[in-house]
Every structure is written in structure tokens, then in C-alpha cells.
mmCIF file of C-alpha atoms in Angstrom:
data_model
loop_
_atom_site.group_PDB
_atom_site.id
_atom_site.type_symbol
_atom_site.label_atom_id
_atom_site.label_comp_id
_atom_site.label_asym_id
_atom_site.label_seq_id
_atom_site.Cartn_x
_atom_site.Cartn_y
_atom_site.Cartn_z
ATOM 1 C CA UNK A 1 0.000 0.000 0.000
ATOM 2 C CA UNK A 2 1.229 3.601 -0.678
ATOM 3 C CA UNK A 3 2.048 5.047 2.616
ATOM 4 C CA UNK A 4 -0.490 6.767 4.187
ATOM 5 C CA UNK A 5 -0.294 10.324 3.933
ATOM 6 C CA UNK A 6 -1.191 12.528 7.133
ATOM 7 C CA UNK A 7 -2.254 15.357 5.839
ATOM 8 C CA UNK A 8 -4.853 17.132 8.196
ATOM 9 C CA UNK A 9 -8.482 16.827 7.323
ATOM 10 C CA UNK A 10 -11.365 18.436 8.154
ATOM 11 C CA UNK A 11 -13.013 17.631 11.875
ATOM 12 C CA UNK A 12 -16.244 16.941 10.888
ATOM 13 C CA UNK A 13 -18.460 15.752 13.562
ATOM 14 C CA UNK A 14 -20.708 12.718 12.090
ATOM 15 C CA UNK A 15 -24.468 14.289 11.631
ATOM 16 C CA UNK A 16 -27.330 12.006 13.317
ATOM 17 C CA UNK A 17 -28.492 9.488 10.926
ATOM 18 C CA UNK A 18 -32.232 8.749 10.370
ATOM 19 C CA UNK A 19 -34.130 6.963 12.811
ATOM 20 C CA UNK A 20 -31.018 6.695 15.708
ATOM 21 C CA UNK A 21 -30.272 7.520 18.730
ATOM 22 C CA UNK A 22 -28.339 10.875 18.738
ATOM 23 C CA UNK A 23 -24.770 10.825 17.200
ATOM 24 C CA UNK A 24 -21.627 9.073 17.954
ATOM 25 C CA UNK A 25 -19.550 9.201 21.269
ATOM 26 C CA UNK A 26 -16.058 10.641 22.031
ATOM 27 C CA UNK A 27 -13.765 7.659 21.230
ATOM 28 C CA UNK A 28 -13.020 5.703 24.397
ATOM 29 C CA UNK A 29 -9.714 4.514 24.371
ATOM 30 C CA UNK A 30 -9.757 2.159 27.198
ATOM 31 C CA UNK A 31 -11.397 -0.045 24.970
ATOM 32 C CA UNK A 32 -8.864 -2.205 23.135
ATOM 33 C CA UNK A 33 -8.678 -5.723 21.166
ATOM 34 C CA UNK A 34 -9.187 -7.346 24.781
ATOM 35 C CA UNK A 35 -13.078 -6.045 25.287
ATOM 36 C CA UNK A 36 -14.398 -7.138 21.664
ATOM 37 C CA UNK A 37 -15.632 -10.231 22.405
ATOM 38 C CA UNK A 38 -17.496 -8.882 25.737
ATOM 39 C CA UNK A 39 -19.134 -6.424 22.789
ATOM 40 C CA UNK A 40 -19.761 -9.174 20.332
ATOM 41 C CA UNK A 41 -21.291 -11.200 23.362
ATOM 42 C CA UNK A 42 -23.895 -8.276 24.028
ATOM 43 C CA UNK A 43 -25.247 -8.869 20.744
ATOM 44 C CA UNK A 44 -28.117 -11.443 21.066
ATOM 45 C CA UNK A 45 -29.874 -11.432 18.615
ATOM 46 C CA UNK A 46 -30.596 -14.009 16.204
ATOM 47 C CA UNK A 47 -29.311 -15.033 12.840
ATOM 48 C CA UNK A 48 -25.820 -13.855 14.114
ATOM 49 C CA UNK A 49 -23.831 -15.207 11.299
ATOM 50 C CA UNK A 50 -21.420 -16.011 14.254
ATOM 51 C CA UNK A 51 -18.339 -17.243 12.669
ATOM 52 C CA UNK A 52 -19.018 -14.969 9.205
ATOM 53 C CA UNK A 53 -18.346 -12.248 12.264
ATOM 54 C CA UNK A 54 -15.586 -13.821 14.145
ATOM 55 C CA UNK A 55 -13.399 -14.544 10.942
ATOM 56 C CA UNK A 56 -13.299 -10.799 10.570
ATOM 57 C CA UNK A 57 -12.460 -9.880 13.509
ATOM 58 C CA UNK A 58 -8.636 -9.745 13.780
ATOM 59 C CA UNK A 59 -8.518 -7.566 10.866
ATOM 60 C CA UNK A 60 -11.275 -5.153 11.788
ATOM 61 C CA UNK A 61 -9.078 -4.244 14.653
ATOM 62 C CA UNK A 62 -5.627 -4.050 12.908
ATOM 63 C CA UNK A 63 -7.235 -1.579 9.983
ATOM 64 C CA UNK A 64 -9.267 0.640 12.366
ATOM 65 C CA UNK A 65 -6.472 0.497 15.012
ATOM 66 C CA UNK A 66 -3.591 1.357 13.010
ATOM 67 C CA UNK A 67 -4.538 1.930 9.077
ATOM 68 C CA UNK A 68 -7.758 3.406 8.281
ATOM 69 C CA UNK A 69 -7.251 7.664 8.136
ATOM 70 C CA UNK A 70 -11.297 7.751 9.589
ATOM 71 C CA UNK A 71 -12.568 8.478 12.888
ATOM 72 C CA UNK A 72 -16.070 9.456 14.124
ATOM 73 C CA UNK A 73 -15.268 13.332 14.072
ATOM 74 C CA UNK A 74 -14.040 12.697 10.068
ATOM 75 C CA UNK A 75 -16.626 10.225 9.077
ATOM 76 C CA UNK A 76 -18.153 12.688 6.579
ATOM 77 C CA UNK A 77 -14.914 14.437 5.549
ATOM 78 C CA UNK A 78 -14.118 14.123 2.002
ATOM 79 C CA UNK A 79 -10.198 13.211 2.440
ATOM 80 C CA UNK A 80 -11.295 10.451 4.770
ATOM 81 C CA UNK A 81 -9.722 6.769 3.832
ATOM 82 C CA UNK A 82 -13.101 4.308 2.953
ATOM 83 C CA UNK A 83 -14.070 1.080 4.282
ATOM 84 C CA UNK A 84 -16.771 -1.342 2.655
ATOM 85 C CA UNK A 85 -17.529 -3.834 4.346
ATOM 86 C CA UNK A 86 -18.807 -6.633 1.716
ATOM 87 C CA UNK A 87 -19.163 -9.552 3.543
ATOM 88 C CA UNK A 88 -22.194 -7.907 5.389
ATOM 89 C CA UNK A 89 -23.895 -10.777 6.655
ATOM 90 C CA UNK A 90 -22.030 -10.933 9.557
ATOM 91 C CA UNK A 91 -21.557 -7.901 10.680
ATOM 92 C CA UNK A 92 -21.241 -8.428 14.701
ATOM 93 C CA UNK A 93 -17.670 -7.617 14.732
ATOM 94 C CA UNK A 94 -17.643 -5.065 12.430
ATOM 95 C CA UNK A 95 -20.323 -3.319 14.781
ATOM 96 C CA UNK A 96 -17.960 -4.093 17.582
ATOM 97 C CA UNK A 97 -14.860 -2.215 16.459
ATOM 98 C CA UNK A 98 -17.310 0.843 15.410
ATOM 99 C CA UNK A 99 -18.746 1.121 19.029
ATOM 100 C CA UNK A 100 -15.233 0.737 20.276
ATOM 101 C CA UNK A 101 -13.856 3.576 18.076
ATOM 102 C CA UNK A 102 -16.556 5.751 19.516
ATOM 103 C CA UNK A 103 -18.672 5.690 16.201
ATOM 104 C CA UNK A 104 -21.862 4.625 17.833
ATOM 105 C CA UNK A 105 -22.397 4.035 21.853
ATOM 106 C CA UNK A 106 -21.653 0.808 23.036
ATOM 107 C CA UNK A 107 -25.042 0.771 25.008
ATOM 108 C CA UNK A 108 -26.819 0.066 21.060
ATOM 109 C CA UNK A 109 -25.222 -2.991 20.745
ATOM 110 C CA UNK A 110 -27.931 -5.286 23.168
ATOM 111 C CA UNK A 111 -30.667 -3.838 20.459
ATOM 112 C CA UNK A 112 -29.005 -5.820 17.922
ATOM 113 C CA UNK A 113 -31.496 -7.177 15.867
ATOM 114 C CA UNK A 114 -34.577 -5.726 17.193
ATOM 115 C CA UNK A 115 -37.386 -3.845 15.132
ATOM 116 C CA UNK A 116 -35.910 -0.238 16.069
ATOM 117 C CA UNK A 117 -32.522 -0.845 16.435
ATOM 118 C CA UNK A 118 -30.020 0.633 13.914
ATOM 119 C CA UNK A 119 -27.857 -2.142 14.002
ATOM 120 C CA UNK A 120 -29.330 -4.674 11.652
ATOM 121 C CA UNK A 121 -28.696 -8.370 10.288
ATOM 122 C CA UNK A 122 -26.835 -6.240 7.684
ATOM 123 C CA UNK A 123 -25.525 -2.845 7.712
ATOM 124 C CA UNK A 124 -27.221 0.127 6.402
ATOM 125 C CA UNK A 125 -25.317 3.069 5.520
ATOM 126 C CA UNK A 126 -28.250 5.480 6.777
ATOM 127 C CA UNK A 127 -28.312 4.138 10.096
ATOM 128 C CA UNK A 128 -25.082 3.074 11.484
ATOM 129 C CA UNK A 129 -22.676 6.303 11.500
ATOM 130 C CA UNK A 130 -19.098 5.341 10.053
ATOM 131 C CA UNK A 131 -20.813 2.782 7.280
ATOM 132 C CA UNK A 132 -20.083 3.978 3.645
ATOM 133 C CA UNK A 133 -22.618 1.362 2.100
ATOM 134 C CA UNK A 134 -25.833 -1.183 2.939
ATOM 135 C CA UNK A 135 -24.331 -4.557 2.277
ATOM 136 C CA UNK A 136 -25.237 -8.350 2.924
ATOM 137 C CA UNK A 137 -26.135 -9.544 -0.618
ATOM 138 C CA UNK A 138 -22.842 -11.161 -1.592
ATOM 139 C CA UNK A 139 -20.509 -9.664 -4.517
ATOM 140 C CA UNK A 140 -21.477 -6.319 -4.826
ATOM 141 C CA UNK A 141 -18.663 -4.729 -2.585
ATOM 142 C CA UNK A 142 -15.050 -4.888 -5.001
ATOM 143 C CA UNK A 143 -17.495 -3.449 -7.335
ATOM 144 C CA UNK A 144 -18.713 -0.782 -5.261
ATOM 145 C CA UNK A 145 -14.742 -0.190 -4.223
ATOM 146 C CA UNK A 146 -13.976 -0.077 -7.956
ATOM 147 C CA UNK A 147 -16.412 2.581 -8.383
ATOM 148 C CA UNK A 148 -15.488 4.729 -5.143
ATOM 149 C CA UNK A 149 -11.638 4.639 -6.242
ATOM 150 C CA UNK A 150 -12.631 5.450 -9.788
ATOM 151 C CA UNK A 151 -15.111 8.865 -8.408
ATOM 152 C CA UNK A 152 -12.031 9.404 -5.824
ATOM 153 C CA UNK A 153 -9.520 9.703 -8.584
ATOM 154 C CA UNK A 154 -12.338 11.675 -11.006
ATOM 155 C CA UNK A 155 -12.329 14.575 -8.548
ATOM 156 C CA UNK A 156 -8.362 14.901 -8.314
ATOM 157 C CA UNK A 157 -8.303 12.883 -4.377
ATOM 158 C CA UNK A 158 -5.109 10.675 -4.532
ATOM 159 C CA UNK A 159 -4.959 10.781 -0.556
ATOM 160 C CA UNK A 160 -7.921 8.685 0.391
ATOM 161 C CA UNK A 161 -7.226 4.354 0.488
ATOM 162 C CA UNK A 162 -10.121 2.393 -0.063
ATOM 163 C CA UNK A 163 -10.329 -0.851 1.504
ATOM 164 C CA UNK A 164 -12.466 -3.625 0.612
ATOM 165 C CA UNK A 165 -13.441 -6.677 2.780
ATOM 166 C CA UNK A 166 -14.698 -9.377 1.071
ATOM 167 C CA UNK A 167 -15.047 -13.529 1.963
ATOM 168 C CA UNK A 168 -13.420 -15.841 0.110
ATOM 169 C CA UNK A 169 -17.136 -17.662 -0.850
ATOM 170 C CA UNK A 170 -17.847 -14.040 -2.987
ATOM 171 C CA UNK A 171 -15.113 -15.170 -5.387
ATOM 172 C CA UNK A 172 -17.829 -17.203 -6.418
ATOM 173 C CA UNK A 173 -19.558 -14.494 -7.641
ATOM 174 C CA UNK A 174 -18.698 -13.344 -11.623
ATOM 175 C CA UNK A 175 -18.984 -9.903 -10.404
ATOM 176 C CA UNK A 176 -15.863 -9.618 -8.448
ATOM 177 C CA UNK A 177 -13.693 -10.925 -10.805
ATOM 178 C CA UNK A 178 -14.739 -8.725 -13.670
ATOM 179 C CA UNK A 179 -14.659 -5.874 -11.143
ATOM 180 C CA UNK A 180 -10.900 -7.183 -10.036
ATOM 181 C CA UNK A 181 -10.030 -7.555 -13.507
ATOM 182 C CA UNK A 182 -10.893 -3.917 -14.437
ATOM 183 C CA UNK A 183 -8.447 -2.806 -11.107
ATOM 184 C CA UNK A 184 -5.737 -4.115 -12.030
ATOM 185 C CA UNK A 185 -5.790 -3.226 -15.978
ATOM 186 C CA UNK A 186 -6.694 0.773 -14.733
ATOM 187 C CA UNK A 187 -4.027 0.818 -11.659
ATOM 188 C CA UNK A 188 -6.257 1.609 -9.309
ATOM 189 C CA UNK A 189 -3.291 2.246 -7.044
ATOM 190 C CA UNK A 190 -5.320 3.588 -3.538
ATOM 191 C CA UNK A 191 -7.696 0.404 -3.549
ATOM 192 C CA UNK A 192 -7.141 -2.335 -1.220
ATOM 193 C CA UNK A 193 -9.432 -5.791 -0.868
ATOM 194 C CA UNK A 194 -9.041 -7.546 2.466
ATOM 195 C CA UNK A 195 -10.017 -11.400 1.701
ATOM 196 C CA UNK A 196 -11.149 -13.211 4.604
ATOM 197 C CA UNK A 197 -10.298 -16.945 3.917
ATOM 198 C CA UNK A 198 -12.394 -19.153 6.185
ATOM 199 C CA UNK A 199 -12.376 -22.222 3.363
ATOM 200 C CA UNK A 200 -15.933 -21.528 2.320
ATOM 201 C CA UNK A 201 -15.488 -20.857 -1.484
ATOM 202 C CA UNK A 202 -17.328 -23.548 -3.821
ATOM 203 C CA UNK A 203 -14.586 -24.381 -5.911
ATOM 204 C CA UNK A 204 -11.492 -22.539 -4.151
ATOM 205 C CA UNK A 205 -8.849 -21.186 -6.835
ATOM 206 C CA UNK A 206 -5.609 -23.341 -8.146
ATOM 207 C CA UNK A 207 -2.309 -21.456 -6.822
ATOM 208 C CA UNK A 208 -4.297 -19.763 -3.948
ATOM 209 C CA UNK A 209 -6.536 -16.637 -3.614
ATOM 210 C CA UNK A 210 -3.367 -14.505 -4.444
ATOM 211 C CA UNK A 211 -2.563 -15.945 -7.700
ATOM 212 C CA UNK A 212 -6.216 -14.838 -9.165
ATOM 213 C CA UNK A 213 -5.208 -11.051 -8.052
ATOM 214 C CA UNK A 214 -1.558 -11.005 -9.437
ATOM 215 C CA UNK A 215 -2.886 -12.543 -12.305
ATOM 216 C CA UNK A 216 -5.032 -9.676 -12.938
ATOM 217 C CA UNK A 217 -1.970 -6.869 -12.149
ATOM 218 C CA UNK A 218 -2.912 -6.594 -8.478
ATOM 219 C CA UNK A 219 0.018 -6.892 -5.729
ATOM 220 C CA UNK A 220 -0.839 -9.840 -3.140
ATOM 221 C CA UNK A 221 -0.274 -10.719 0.624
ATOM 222 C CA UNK A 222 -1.468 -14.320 2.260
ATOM 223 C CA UNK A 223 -1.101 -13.986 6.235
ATOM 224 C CA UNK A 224 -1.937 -15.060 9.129
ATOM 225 C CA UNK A 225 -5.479 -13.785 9.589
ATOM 226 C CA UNK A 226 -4.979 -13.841 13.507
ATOM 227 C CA UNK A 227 -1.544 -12.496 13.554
ATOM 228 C CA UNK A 228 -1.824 -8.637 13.719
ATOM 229 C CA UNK A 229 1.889 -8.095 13.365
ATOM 230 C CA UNK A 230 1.648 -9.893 9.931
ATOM 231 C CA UNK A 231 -1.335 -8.156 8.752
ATOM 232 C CA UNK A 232 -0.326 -4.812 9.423
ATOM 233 C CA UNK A 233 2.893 -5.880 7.503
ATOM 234 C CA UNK A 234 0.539 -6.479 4.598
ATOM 235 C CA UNK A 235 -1.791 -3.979 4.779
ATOM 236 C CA UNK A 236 0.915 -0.953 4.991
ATOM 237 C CA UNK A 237 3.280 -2.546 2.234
ATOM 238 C CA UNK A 238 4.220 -0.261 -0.919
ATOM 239 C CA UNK A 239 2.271 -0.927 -3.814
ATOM 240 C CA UNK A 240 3.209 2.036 -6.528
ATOM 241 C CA UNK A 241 0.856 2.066 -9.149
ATOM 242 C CA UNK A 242 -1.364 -1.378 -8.216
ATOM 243 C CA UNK A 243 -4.301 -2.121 -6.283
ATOM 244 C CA UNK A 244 -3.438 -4.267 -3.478
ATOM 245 C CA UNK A 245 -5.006 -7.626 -1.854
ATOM 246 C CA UNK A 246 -4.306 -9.056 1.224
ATOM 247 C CA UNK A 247 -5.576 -12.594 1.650
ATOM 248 C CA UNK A 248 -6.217 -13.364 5.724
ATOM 249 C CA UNK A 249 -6.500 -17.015 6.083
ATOM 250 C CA UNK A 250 -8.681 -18.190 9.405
ATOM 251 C CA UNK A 251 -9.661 -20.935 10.397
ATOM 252 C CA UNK A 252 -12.370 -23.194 8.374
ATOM 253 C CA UNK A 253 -15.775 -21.927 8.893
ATOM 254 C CA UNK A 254 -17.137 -24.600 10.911
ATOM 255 C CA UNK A 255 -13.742 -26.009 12.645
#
């Protein structure tokens, strides 16, 4: 990844979304890796998607933590680094890190779930402050990223990254590779795509997940998806003039 620049940025302070509870908190940062799970436990409702949520989890933390250029007071600023969150379905632990970073109060994350709760089954862009899009239905996410890095670099912004996280089961889906395809042939140099590797893809890819990207002019990372060390080594390595995939390999879904 091209080093992030830190220029300053406008402080805006996230505006109330529709239908919430007033706007996000100051960040809290007593709250580290450690507390996650206790956050992820008060989240009871059902349909959890538990371990599409806990295969994330590791590198929620390391990109918020240490990568992302976003905050709740720059959530709306237009120099702001993006994260879409593709693999939608379970979004428990992306919720998590949010509250944590002081996006959204920790005391919404019991109403999980529930008929007025912001937080739903899947994410929606309008009601949880610090999501940049509604996701859930698989394979629409590296093609939303394409499309955000293309508008980013249409309006003369090299300074914002845009980071993708996809599952490895929505290399399934035609749409991604066409839209990975089309990255790598344009250089979209400030777009990243975080691949969760659980072992739930239909058919899997010969060489490994990394071979499809660098095939298509992408650079490519496998790791550890539980070491943080090793993913922040991937996620902040140069890449002039190439998007940029880090594979995170977890355990299987299921094991």
C-alpha cells in the first residue's frame, strides 16, 4: 500500500443518521482488542452469522487500530480513507470495532437485531454512522470499491485508500472478478481488498486466492489472519501504481 499520507483533514463531527439515537460518542480509548468479544457477546440477537463475524475480527481491529485515516469526528470528511464492508452478513464484529472507536455508543449494541434498532442483520449506511454502504447480498462490494476509487480519482483525491473486505465464498460471484479484472488493468493504485479466507469458497482457486489477483496486475499478501503483526505488515506494504489484496487465512468456517 502507498504510505499513508497525514495530511490534516477536516473535523467533521458525524451528523445524526435517520431513525437513531443521537450521534456518535467521544472515542473511548480504554477499549482495546481485549473487550471485543465482551461487545460481540452483548449482541443477542438471532441469525448472528457467528463465525461470518468472528473470521473478521482480527482484521477489523488491525485496519481501524492502526490503518484506516477515519474516525467518528471525520466520518463525513471528504479526504477520509473508505471502508466497505462486503461480507455484510455478519456484521457483529464489524459493529464491535465501530462502538469501540466511539462511532456509535456501546449501550446500542444489546438492540441488535430488534425492530428499532439501527444495528441490523446487515448494515445500512443510513443508520449506522461510520458505514459507507448497505451490504449483505454477496458480490457487490469490489465493485462498489472499484467505483469509489474510480469517483475518488475523477475529482483529483489521490490521498484517500479504499479498503475492501470481502469472503473468500464471494469469489464465487462473476462480479468480483470482472470488477478485479478492471483494477488491475486501470491501476487503481489507492484500492485495497481484504479477503477473509475461512475455506468456504465452492470451488477454491488453483495457486491460492493470491494468484487470481496477481494474475489480474494486483500486488498480493497471504497472512496469518490472527496475527496482527503480519497483517499490518501487509496492509501498509508499498504498492506504486497497483491495487493491493491481502488474503487473511482463518480458520475453516465450521472447525
Amino acid at each position: 500500500m502507498t504510505h499513508l499520507t497525514t495530511e490534516a483533514t477536516t473535523d467533521l463531527t458525524t451528523a445524526p443518521r435517520a431513525g437513531t439515537p443521537a450521534g456518535p460518542t467521544p472515542r473511548d480509548d480504554s477499549i482495546g482488542f481485549a473487550q471485543l468479544p465482551y461487545l460481540m457477546g452483548l449482541m443477542t440477537g438471532d441469525e448472528k452469522h457467528g463465525p461470518a463475524a468472528t473470521s473478521t475480527l482480527d482484521a477489523l481491529w488491525v485496519l481501524y487500530d492502526r490503518v484506516l485515516r477515519v474516525s467518528p469526528g471525520t466520518a463525513t470528511a471528504p479526504d477520509r480513507d473508505r471502508f466497505l464492508l462486503s461480507k455484510g452478513h455478519g456484521p457483529m464484529a464489524y459493529y464491535a470495532v465501530l462502538a469501540a472507536k466511539g462511532f456509535f455508543p456501546t449501550e446500542w449494541l444489546p438492540g441488535f437485531g430488534s425492530y428499532d434498532s439501527p444495528l441490523g442483520h446487515h448494515p445500512d449506511r443510513l443508520l449506522v454512522p461510520g458505514a459507507e454502504i448497505g451490504s449483505g447480498s454477496l458480490g457487490h462490494g469490489l465493485p462498489l470499491a472499484v467505483g469509489t476509487a474510480l469517483g475518488l480519482r475523477a475529482q483529483g483525491r489521490p490521498g484517500p485508500a479504499v479498503w475492501v473486505l470481502i469472503g473468500d465464498a464471494e469469489l464465487d460471484e462473476g462480479s468480483n472478478h470482472e470488477a478485479l479484472a478492471y483494477a488491475g488493468a486501470a491501476g487503481l493504485d489507492r484500492l485495497h481488498t481484504l479477503v477473509i479466507d475461512n475455506s468456504s469458497a465452492t470451488h477454491g482457486w488453483r495457486g491460492g486466492i493470491a494468484s487470481r489477483f496477481e494474475t489480474a496486475g494486483w500486488s498480493a499478501a497471504t497472512v496469518d489472519g490472527r496475527d496482527h503483526e503480519a497483517l499490518y505488515a501487509a496492509f501498509s506494504a508499498p504498492h506504486p501504481g497497483r491495487p493491493h489484496a491481502v488474503i487473511a487465512r482463518v480458520e475453516p468456517k465450521g472447525a
